Tab-separated table of C-alpha atoms in Angstrom:
chain	number	residue	atom	x	y	z
A	258	MET	CA	62.935	-6.653	-6.890
A	259	ALA	CA	63.027	-7.531	-10.530
A	260	ARG	CA	62.087	-10.863	-12.000
A	261	ILE	CA	64.929	-12.653	-13.748
A	262	ARG	CA	62.712	-14.996	-15.802
A	263	GLY	CA	59.495	-14.589	-17.772
A	264	ARG	CA	57.433	-15.907	-20.681
A	265	ALA	CA	56.759	-14.446	-24.107
A	266	LYS	CA	55.681	-15.701	-27.517
A	267	ARG	CA	58.423	-17.186	-29.603
A	268	GLY	CA	60.432	-14.462	-31.257
A	269	GLU	CA	59.089	-11.682	-28.976
A	270	ARG	CA	60.865	-10.056	-26.105
A	271	CYS	CA	59.552	-10.555	-22.556
A	272	ARG	CA	58.768	-7.139	-21.071
A	273	ALA	CA	57.905	-6.418	-17.444
A	274	GLY	CA	57.813	-3.262	-15.384
A	275	VAL	CA	60.495	-2.899	-12.735
A	276	PRO	CA	60.289	-0.301	-9.945
A	277	HIS	CA	63.385	1.863	-9.686
A	278	GLY	CA	64.633	5.210	-8.523
A	279	HIS	CA	62.110	6.234	-5.825
A	280	TRP	CA	63.762	4.953	-2.667
A	281	ASN	CA	63.153	6.613	0.678
A	282	THR	CA	64.878	6.063	3.996
A	283	THR	CA	62.690	5.300	6.994
A	284	THR	CA	64.066	4.917	10.523
A	285	PHE	CA	62.322	2.851	13.196
A	286	THR	CA	63.465	3.382	16.788
A	287	ALA	CA	62.076	1.640	19.864
A	288	GLY	CA	62.945	0.518	23.353
A	289	LEU	CA	63.044	-3.185	24.100
A	290	ARG	CA	61.688	-4.678	27.307
A	291	ILE	CA	61.432	-8.282	28.425
A	292	ASP	CA	57.677	-8.197	27.807
A	293	GLY	CA	57.784	-6.376	24.437
A	294	ILE	CA	58.512	-3.126	22.663
A	295	ALA	CA	58.293	0.241	24.423
A	296	ALA	CA	58.374	3.779	23.021
A	297	PRO	CA	58.256	3.066	19.271
A	298	MET	CA	58.823	5.892	16.789
A	299	LEU	CA	58.849	5.913	12.979
A	300	LEU	CA	60.855	8.685	11.350
A	301	PRO	CA	60.806	9.528	7.638
A	302	GLY	CA	64.496	9.923	6.798
A	303	PRO	CA	67.735	9.110	8.613
A	304	MET	CA	68.228	9.591	12.354
A	305	ASP	CA	70.302	12.611	13.333
A	306	GLY	CA	71.136	14.181	16.678
A	307	ASP	CA	68.158	16.532	16.757
A	308	ALA	CA	65.692	13.756	15.863
A	309	PHE	CA	67.183	11.469	18.519
A	310	ARG	CA	67.026	14.206	21.163
A	311	ALA	CA	63.339	14.770	20.326
A	312	TYR	CA	62.704	10.994	20.539
A	313	VAL	CA	64.319	10.815	23.984
A	314	GLU	CA	62.459	13.852	25.341
A	315	LYS	CA	59.003	13.239	23.885
A	316	VAL	CA	58.717	9.447	23.518
A	317	LEU	CA	61.275	7.479	25.559
A	318	VAL	CA	61.481	9.426	28.849
A	319	PRO	CA	57.685	9.449	29.464
A	320	GLU	CA	57.643	5.626	29.237
A	321	LEU	CA	60.591	4.987	31.571
A	322	LYS	CA	59.946	3.724	35.097
A	323	PRO	CA	62.191	4.091	38.156
A	324	GLY	CA	64.999	1.540	37.986
A	325	ASP	CA	64.958	1.177	34.167
A	326	THR	CA	68.327	1.002	32.411
A	327	VAL	CA	68.875	2.560	28.993
A	328	ILE	CA	71.626	1.115	26.798
A	329	MET	CA	72.568	2.802	23.500
A	330	ASP	CA	74.946	1.689	20.786
A	331	ASN	CA	77.757	3.730	19.240
A	332	LEU	CA	75.610	5.677	16.718
A	333	PRO	CA	76.833	9.289	16.344
A	334	ALA	CA	73.254	10.553	16.849
A	335	HIS	CA	73.352	9.107	20.380
A	336	LYS	CA	76.362	11.261	21.289
A	337	VAL	CA	74.771	14.716	20.985
A	338	ALA	CA	74.828	17.083	23.939
A	339	GLY	CA	72.088	16.668	26.541
A	340	ILE	CA	71.130	13.034	25.930
A	341	ARG	CA	72.845	11.607	29.031
A	342	GLU	CA	71.215	14.181	31.321
A	343	ARG	CA	67.722	13.440	30.056
């Protein structure tokens, strides 16, 4: 975020450094339970089908208990082959 106001001596320009151009995407995925978060995972970059399949196999499934219900939204990464079976 850049400042929109600043101070400088009369007749001089106010200069300030502004960060720009080095943005990275980070994806945070987790399960939600009544008593808190379950199976959190932080992924550098956007979520795709392969990353979501790995999350389900390696992180989410080991934390599920008998009788748990998993609800997913309409994200295309959730619709890859093999997710429903796992």
